[in-house]
XYZ file of C-alpha atoms in Angstrom:
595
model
C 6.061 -10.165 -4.983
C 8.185 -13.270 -4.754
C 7.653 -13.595 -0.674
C 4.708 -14.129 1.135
C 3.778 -11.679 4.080
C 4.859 -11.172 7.165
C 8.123 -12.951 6.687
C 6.572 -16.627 7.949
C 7.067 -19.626 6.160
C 5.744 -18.650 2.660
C 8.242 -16.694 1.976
C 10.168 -16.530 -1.383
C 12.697 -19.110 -2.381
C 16.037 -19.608 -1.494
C 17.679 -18.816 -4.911
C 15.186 -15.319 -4.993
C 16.144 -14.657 -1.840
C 19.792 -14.178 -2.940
C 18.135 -12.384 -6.382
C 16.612 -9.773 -4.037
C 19.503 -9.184 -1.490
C 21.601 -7.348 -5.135
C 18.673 -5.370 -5.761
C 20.166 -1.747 -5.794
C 19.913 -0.510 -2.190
C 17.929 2.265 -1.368
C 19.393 5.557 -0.496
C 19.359 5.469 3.522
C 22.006 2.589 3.243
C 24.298 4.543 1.497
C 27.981 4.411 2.873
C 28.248 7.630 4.940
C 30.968 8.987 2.758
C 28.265 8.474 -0.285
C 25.775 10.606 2.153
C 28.499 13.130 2.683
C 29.011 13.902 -0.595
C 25.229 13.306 -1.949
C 24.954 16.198 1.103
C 27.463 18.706 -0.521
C 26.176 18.313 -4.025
C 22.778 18.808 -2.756
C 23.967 22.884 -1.642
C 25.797 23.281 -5.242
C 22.867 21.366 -7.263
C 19.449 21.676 -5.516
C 17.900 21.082 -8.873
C 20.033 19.007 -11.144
C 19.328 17.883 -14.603
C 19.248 14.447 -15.862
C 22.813 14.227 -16.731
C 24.058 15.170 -13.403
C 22.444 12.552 -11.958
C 24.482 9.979 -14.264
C 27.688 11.872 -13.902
C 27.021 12.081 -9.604
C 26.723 8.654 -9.606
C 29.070 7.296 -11.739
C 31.764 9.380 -8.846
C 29.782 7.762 -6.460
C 29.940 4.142 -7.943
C 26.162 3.895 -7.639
C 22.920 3.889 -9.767
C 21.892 6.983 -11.156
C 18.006 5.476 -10.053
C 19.301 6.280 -6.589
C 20.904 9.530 -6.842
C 17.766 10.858 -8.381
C 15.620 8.825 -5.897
C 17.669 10.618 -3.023
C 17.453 13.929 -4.467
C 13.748 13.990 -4.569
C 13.255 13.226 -1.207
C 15.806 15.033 -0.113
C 13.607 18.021 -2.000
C 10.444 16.770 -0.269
C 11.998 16.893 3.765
C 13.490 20.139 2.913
C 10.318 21.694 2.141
C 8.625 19.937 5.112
C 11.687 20.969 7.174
C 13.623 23.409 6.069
C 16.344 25.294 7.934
C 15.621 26.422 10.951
C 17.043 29.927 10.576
C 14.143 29.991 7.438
C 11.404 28.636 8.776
C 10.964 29.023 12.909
C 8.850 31.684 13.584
C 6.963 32.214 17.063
C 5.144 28.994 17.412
C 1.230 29.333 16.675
C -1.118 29.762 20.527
C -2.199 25.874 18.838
C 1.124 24.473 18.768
C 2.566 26.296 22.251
C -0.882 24.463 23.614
C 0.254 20.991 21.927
C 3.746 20.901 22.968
C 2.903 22.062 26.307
C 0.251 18.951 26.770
C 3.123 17.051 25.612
C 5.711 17.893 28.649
C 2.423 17.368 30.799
C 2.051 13.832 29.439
C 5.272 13.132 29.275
C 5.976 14.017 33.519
C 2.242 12.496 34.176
C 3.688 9.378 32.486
C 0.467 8.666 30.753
C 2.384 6.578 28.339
C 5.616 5.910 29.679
C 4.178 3.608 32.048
C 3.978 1.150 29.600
C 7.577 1.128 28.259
C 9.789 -1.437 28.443
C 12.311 -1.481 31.408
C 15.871 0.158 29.799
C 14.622 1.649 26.650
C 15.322 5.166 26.263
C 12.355 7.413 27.692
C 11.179 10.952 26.437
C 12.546 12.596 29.344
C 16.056 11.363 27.943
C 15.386 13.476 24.699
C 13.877 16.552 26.255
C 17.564 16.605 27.874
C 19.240 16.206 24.658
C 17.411 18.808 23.137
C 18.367 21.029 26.394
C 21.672 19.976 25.398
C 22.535 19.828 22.054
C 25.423 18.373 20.136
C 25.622 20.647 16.651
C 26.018 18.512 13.775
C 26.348 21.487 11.079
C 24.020 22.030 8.042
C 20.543 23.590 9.221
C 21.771 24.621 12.871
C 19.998 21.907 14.596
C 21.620 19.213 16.304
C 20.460 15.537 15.507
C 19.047 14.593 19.072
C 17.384 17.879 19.274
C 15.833 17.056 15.728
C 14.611 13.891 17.445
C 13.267 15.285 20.450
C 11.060 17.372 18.383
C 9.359 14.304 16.579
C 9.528 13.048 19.181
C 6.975 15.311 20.679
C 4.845 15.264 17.728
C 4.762 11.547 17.697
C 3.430 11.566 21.012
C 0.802 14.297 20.492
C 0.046 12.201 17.348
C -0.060 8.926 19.920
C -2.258 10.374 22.465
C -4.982 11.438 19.584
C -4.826 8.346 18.008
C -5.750 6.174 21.241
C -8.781 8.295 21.785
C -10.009 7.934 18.565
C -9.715 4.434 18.701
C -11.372 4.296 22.419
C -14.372 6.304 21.475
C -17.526 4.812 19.328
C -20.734 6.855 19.269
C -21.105 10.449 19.385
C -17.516 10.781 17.884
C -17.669 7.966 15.036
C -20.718 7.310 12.992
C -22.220 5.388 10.246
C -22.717 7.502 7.320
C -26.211 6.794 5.313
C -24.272 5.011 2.188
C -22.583 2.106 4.698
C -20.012 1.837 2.237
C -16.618 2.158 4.063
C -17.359 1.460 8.143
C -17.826 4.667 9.913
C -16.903 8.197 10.190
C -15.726 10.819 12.563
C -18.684 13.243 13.778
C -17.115 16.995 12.268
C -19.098 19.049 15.127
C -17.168 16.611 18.100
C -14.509 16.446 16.488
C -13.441 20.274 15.986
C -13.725 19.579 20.105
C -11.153 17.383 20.244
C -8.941 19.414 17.576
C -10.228 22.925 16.686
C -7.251 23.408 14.294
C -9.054 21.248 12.053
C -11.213 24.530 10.988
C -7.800 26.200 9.914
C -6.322 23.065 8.035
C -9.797 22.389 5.778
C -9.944 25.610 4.660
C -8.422 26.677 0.833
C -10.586 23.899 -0.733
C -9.151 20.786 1.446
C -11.206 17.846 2.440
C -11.131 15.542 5.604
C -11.692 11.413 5.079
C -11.932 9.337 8.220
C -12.917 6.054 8.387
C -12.252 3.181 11.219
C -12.717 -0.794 10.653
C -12.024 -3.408 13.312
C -11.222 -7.209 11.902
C -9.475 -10.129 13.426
C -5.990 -10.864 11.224
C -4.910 -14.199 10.978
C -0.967 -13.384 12.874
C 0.525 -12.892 16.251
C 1.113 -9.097 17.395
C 4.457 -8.971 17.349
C 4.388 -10.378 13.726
C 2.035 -7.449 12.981
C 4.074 -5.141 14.328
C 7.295 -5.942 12.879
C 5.600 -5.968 9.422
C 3.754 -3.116 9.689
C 7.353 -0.967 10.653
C 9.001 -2.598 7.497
C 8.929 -0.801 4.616
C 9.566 -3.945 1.947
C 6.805 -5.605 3.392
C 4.404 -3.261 3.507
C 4.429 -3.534 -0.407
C 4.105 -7.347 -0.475
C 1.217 -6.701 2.338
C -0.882 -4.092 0.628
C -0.364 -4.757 -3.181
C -3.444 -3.156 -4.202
C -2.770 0.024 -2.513
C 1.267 1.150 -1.657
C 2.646 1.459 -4.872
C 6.533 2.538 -3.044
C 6.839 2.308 0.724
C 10.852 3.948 2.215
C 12.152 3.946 5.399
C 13.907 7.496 5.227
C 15.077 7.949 8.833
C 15.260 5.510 11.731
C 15.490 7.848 14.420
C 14.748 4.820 17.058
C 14.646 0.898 16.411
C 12.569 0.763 19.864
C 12.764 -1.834 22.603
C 14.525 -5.275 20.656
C 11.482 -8.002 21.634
C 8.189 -5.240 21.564
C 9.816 -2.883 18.683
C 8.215 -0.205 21.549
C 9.095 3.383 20.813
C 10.363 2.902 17.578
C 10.470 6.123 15.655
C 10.784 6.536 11.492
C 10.508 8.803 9.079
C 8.542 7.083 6.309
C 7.602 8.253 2.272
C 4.573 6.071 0.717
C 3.144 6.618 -2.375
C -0.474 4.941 -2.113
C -2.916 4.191 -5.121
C -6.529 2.697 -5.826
C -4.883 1.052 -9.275
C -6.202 3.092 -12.056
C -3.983 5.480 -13.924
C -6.114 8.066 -14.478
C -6.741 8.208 -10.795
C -3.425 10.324 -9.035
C -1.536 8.301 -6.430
C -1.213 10.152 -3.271
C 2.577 11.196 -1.405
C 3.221 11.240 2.055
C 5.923 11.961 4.275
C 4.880 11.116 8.312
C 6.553 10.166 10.771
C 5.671 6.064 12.238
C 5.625 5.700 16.274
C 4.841 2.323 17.592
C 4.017 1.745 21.419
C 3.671 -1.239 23.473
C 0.352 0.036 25.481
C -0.505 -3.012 27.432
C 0.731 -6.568 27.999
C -0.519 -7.576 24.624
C -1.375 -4.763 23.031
C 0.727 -1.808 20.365
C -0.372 1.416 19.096
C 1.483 2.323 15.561
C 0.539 5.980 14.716
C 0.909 8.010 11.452
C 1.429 11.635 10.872
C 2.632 13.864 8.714
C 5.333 16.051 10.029
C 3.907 19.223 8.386
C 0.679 19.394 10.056
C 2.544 20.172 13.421
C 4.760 22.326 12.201
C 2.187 24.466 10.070
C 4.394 24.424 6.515
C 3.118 24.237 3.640
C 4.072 21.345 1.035
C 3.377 20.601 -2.661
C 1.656 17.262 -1.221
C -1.852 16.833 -2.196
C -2.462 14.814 1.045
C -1.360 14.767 4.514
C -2.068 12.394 7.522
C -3.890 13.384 10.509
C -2.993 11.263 13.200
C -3.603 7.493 11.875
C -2.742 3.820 12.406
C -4.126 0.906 14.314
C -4.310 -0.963 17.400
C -3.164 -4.078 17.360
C -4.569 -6.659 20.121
C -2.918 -10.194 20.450
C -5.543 -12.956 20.789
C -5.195 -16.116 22.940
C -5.608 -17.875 19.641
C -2.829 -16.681 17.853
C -4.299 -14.300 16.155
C -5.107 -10.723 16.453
C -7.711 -7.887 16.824
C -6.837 -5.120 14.691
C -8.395 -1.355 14.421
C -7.879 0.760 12.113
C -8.167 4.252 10.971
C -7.460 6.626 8.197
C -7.446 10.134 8.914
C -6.254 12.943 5.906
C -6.880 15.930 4.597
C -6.873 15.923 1.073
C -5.938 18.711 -1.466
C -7.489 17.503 -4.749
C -4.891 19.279 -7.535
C -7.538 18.787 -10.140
C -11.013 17.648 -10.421
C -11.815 14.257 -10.401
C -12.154 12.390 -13.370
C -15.661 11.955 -13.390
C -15.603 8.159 -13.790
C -14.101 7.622 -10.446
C -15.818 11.119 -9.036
C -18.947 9.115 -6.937
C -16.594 6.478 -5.763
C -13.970 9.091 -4.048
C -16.483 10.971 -2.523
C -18.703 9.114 -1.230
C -17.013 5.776 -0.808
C -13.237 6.629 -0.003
C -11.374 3.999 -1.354
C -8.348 4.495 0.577
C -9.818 4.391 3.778
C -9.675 2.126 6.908
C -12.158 -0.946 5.547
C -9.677 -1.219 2.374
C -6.293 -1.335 4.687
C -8.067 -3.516 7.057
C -9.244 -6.189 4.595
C -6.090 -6.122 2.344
C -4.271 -7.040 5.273
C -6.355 -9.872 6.631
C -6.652 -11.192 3.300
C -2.946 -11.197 2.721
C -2.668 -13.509 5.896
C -5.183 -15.497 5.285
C -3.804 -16.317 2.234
C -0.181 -16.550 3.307
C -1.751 -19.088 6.005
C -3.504 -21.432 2.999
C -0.202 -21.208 1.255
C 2.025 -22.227 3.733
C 0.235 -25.112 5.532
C 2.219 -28.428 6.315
C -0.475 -30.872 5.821
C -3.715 -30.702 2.676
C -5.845 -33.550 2.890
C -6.215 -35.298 -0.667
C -10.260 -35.499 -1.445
C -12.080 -37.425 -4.009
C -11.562 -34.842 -7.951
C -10.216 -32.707 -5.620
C -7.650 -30.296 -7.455
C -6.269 -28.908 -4.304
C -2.521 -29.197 -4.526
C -1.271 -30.820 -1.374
C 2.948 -30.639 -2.239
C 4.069 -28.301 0.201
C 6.931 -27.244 -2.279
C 4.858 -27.373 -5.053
C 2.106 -25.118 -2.840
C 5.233 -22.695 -2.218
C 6.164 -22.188 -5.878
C 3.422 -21.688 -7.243
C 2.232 -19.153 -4.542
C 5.904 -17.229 -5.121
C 4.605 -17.226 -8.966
C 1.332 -15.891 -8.461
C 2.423 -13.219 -5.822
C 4.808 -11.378 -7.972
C 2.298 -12.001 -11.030
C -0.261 -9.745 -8.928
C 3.241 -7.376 -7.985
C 3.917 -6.719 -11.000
C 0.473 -6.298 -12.251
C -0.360 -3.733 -9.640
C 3.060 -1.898 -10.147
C 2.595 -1.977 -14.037
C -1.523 -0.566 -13.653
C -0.536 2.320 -11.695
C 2.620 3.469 -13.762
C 1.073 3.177 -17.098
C 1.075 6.047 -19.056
C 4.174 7.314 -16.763
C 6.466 9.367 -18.765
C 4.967 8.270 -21.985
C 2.100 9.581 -24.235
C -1.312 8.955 -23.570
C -2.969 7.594 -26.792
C -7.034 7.421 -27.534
C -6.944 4.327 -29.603
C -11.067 4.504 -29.920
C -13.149 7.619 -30.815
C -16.643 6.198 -30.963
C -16.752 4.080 -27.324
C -17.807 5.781 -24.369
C -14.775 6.533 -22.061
C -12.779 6.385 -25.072
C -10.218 9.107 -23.448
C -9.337 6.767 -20.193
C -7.964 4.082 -22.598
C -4.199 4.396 -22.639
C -1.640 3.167 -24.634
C 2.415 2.277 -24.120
C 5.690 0.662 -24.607
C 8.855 -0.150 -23.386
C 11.737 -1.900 -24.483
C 11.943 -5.478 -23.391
C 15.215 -7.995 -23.827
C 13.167 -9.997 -25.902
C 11.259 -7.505 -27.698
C 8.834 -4.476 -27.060
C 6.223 -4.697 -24.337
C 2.920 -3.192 -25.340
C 0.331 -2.120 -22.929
C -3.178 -1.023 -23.125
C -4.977 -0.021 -19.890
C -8.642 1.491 -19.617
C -11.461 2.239 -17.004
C -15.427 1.896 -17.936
C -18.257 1.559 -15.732
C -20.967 -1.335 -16.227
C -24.305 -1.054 -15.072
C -24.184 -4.545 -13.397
C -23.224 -5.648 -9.500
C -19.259 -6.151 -9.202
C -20.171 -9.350 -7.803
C -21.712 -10.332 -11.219
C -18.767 -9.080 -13.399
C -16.095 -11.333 -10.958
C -18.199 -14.649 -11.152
C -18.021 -13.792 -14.965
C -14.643 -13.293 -15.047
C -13.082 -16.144 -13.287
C -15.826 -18.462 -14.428
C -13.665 -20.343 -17.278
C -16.715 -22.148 -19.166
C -17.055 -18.455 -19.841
C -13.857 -17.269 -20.566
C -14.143 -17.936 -24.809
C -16.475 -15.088 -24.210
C -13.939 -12.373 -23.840
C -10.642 -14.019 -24.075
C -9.184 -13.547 -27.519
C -5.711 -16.170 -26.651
C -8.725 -18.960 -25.908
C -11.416 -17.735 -28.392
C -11.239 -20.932 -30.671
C -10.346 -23.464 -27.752
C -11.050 -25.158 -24.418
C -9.894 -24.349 -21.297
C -9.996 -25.677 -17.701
C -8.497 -26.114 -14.195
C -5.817 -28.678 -13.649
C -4.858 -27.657 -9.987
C -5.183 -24.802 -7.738
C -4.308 -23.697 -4.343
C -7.586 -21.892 -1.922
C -6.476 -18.960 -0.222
C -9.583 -18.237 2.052
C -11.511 -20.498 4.161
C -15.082 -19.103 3.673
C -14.737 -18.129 -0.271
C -13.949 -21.036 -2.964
C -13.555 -18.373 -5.183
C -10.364 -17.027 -3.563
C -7.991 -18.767 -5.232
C -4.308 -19.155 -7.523
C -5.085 -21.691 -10.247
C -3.798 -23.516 -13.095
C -5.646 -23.633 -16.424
C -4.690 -25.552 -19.527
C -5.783 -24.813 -23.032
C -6.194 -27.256 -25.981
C -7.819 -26.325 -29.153
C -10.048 -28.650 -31.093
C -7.868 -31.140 -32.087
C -7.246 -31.461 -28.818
C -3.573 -29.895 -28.262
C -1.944 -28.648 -25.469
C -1.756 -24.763 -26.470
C -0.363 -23.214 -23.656
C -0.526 -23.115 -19.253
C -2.396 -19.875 -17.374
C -1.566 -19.315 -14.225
C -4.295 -17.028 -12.584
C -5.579 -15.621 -8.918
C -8.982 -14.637 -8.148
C -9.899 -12.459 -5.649
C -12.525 -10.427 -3.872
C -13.597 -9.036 -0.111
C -16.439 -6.805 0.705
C -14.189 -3.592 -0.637
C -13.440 -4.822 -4.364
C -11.897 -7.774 -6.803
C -9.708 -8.368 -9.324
C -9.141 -11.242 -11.641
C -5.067 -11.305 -12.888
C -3.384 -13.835 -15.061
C -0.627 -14.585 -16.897
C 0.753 -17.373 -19.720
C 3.160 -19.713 -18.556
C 5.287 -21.982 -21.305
C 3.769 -26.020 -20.694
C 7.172 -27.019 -19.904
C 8.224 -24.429 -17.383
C 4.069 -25.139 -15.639
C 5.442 -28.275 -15.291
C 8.664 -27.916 -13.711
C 6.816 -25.361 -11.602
C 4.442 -28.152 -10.673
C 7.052 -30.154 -9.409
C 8.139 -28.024 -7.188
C 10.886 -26.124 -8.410
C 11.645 -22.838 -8.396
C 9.620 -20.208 -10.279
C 11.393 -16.967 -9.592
C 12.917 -16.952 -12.882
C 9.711 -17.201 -14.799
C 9.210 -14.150 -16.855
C 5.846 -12.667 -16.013
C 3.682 -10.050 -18.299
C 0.385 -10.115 -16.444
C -2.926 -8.962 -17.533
C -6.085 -8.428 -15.784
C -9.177 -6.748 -14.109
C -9.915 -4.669 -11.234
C -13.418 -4.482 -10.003
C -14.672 -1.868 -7.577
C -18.553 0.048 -6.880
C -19.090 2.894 -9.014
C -20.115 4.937 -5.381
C -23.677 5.362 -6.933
C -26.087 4.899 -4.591
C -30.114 4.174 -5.226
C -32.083 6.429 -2.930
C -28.368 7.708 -1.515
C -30.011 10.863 0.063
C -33.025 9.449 1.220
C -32.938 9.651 5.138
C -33.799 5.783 6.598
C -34.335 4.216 3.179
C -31.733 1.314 1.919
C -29.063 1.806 0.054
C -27.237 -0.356 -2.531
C -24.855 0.204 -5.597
C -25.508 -1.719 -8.167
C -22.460 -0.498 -11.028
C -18.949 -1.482 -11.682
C -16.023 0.308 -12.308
C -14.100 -1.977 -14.231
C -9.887 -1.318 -15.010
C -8.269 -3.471 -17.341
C -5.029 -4.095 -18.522
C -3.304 -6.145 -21.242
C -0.060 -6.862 -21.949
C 1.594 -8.030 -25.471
C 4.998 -9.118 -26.240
């Protein structure tokens, strides 16, 4: 993650800047003779096979990463909208009721009255769709394709904004108090008795709704939140691939108001024996008030009552976002799904999915206020210089090494929740509890081969015990094999939070006991009331030092290791009506990385 979030002034260096602008480019910006012709092999080859995709794009001139990137999300839309002539039946009594509270809204204006004076209004795509313009393939024309989301967007909208109005009866605090509150089931089959229809055949609901104040103007917010890049650099820990499919409306160009996208995310809670979860929904923002947006997600299937291989769909999500006088902003959040389980948990992580949802509003909410704060510590013009105080005050210096640490964590995340992807899971212990969540792999490297071992075990300790071990480095000799027979200690670092110390990127040297210079660690410590991690990486002395001075550290090569703390989602006295509940275990993932 070479640029900070948001797209302020931590961003990434000038020369990685120009690195990332020849990254291959996704599919959607594919010339539109490229989508043409991806479009006609599509009907010959629904299902090609690996060489097709080389021999497709070498007639394309592209990457044969994005020809098979584009077919399997081409395969994804097409099951969640297929043809028309396949899939429109008679529209369920549920969605004739939705669509027809839609026009209502729509003519009552309940939201329109906010819109910004010229953009295009719904009652301009309800006349497109009375008038289409045929564009060929399923028999649907593109505006009336629009209209539709349009519709379901809204719906979608409307939910969303009385979810986020309401507090008690509808929302409540569940016993544990481990992830904010919940929705009440009984009020809310009220509000949407097709709920009883969707959680049958074994599916679950998880709701969950924080409110925090984020460290960034609403319109910065906003525009982040509708980018697709950035929503990777914001939310490391959890979006493991974010894609704008579709723009189907940029929305008004100062408020982004009534932008409509198709979106694909693939989210995570970085373990790889944990599935990631795929979803294809449809992203609506509205300016609601002077100083207020509403950005809703849902999945496009849940309206139109198909069926999809996707273990998880979105219920109408998002947040609020409120701008503050301060420059800051109020922020609510909620995370609505059903859920689909293809297989039974893995009994490690079992409690903590059930009864703690770790992918639910509290871990959004904190990842992103965290990722501000920290962009805001990075990025500041002016670090007073105290007394053995290690802080480093260079502003260039500060913006290096944060570029450095931010695509060690990157990469770190990426590498966690791919391991074991496409390769063959190996037990490398048989007499260790857990022994069968350690995995093993490699892959080819320029310089060599990259080997990787990654494992989950719980500890019957506090998470905020194993993190103070962790990052303590009078400790690290304790578990550490590179500084088993040395010393080690902190030669600079930069805070990233203003009420925890420990939230930090810092700088460790190494000497052994002749008192050498070994090598440099670079390392960032982290945790908020949902979890931790502790990830680091070797650095060569001389490059630490150039970095140290300033100069660019994009082309450092990185091969982080590190931990990721979570609760275990065990609970003492957890069914005990009025007693108090607290976890006391760990789940602990690790990963290391050899070249």
């Amino acid at each position: 993650m070479d640029a900070s979030t948001g797209g302020s002034s931590g961003s990434g260096d000038k020369k990685n800047n120009n690195q990332n602008s020849k990254k291959e480019v996704p599919f959607y910006q594919l010339t539109s003779h490229q989508e043409q012709k991806l479009q006609a092999l599509f009907k010959s080859f629904p299902h090609p096979e690996e060489f097709h995709y080389h021999k497709f794009a070498k007639e394309l001139g592209i990457k044969p990463e994005q020809v098979k990137q584009w077919f399997q999300i081409r395969t994804e839309l097409t099951k969640i909208c297929p043809p028309k002539s396949q899939t429109d039946h008679a529209p369920t009594a549920s969605n004739k009721r939705k669509l027809e509270e839609t026009r209502v809204v729509n003519k009552e204006s309940d939201i329109k009255k906010h819109e910004e004076p010229g953009h295009s209004s719904d009652k301009n795509s309800e006349e497109n769709d009375q008038n289409p313009n045929p564009t060929g393939g399923n028999g649907e024309s593109q505006e009336s394709q629009k209209a539709r989301m349009l519709t379901v967007a809204t719906v979608a909208m409307n939910e969303l904004c009385c979810l986020i109005s309401t507090d008690r009866p509808l929302w409540l605090k569940p016993l544990n108090e481990a992830h904010g509150v919940v929705l009440n089931p009984d009020m809310y089959v009220n509000l949407n008795p097709e709920i009883v229809q969707l959680l049958a055949s074994g599916k679950r609901e998880e709701s969950s709704k924080e409110e925090l104040i984020v460290r960034s103007s609403g319109k910065q917010l906003v525009d982040s939140i509708l980018d697709s890049d950035k929503r990777i650099e914001l939310f490391p820990t959890i979006v493991t691939n974010a894609i704008t499919v579709t723009v189907l409306d940029t929305g008004a160009p100062e408020t982004r108001s009534g932008a409509l996208q198709l979106m694909f995310e693939e989210v995570h809670i970085l373990s790889p024996i944990v599935p990631s979860r795929i979803f294809f929904f449809l992203r609506y923002c509205k300016k609601v008030a002077n100083a207020s947006w509403v950005i809703v997600d849902v999945s496009l299937d849940f309206f139109y009552d198909r069926q999809t291989p996707n273990s998880a769909h979105k219920l109408p999500s998002g947040c609020m976002i409120t701008e503050l006088p301060n420059g800051k902003s109020k922020v609510v959040w909620i995370e609505h799904v059903i859920v689909k389980d293809r297989r039974q948990p893995i009994k490690l992580y079992e409690n903590l999915i059930r009864r703690c949802n770790p992918f639910g509003a509290k871990r959004w909410l904190h990842e992103l206020q965290r990722m501000y704060e920290k962009n805001h510590f990075s990025s500041l013009e002016y670090i007073p210089r105290h007394a053995n105080d290690k802080e480093i005050v260079s502003k260039e210096t500060r913006k290096s090494v944060m570029n450095l640490s931010n695509r060690m964590v990157h990469n770190f995340c990426r590498d966690l929740n791919t391991c074991g992807s496409g390769h063959i899971p190996m037990q490398l212990f048989g007499n260790i509890s857990n022994s069968d969540e350690i995995q093993f792999n490699h892959r080819k490297f320029k310089d060599g081969i990259l080997f990787t071992a990654t494992g989950s075990v719980r500890l019957h300790v506090a998470p905020e015990t194993v993190f103070y071990f962790l990052s303590d480095e009078t400790r690290r000799h304790e578990w550490d094999i590179v500084v088993e027979d040395s010393r080690m200690h902190e030669i600079a670092h930069i805070s990233s939070s203003q009420n925890f110390s420990y939230n930090r990127v810092s700088i460790h040297e190494t000497y052994n006991f002749d008192n050498e210079r070994m090598i440099h660690i670079v390392q960032e410590s982290c945790m908020d009331p949902v979890g931790a991690y502790v990830v680091f990486a070797s650095v060569d002395t001389r490059k630490m030092y150039r970095i140290l001075n300033g100069e660019n550290s994009s082309t450092i090569p990185l091969f982080p290791s590190g931990f990721m703390i979570s609760r275990d989602g065990q609970f003492d006295h957890f069914d005990t009506p009025g007693s108090h509940h607290t976890q006391k275990g760990t789940l602990l993932t690790f990963s290391y990385q050899v070249l």
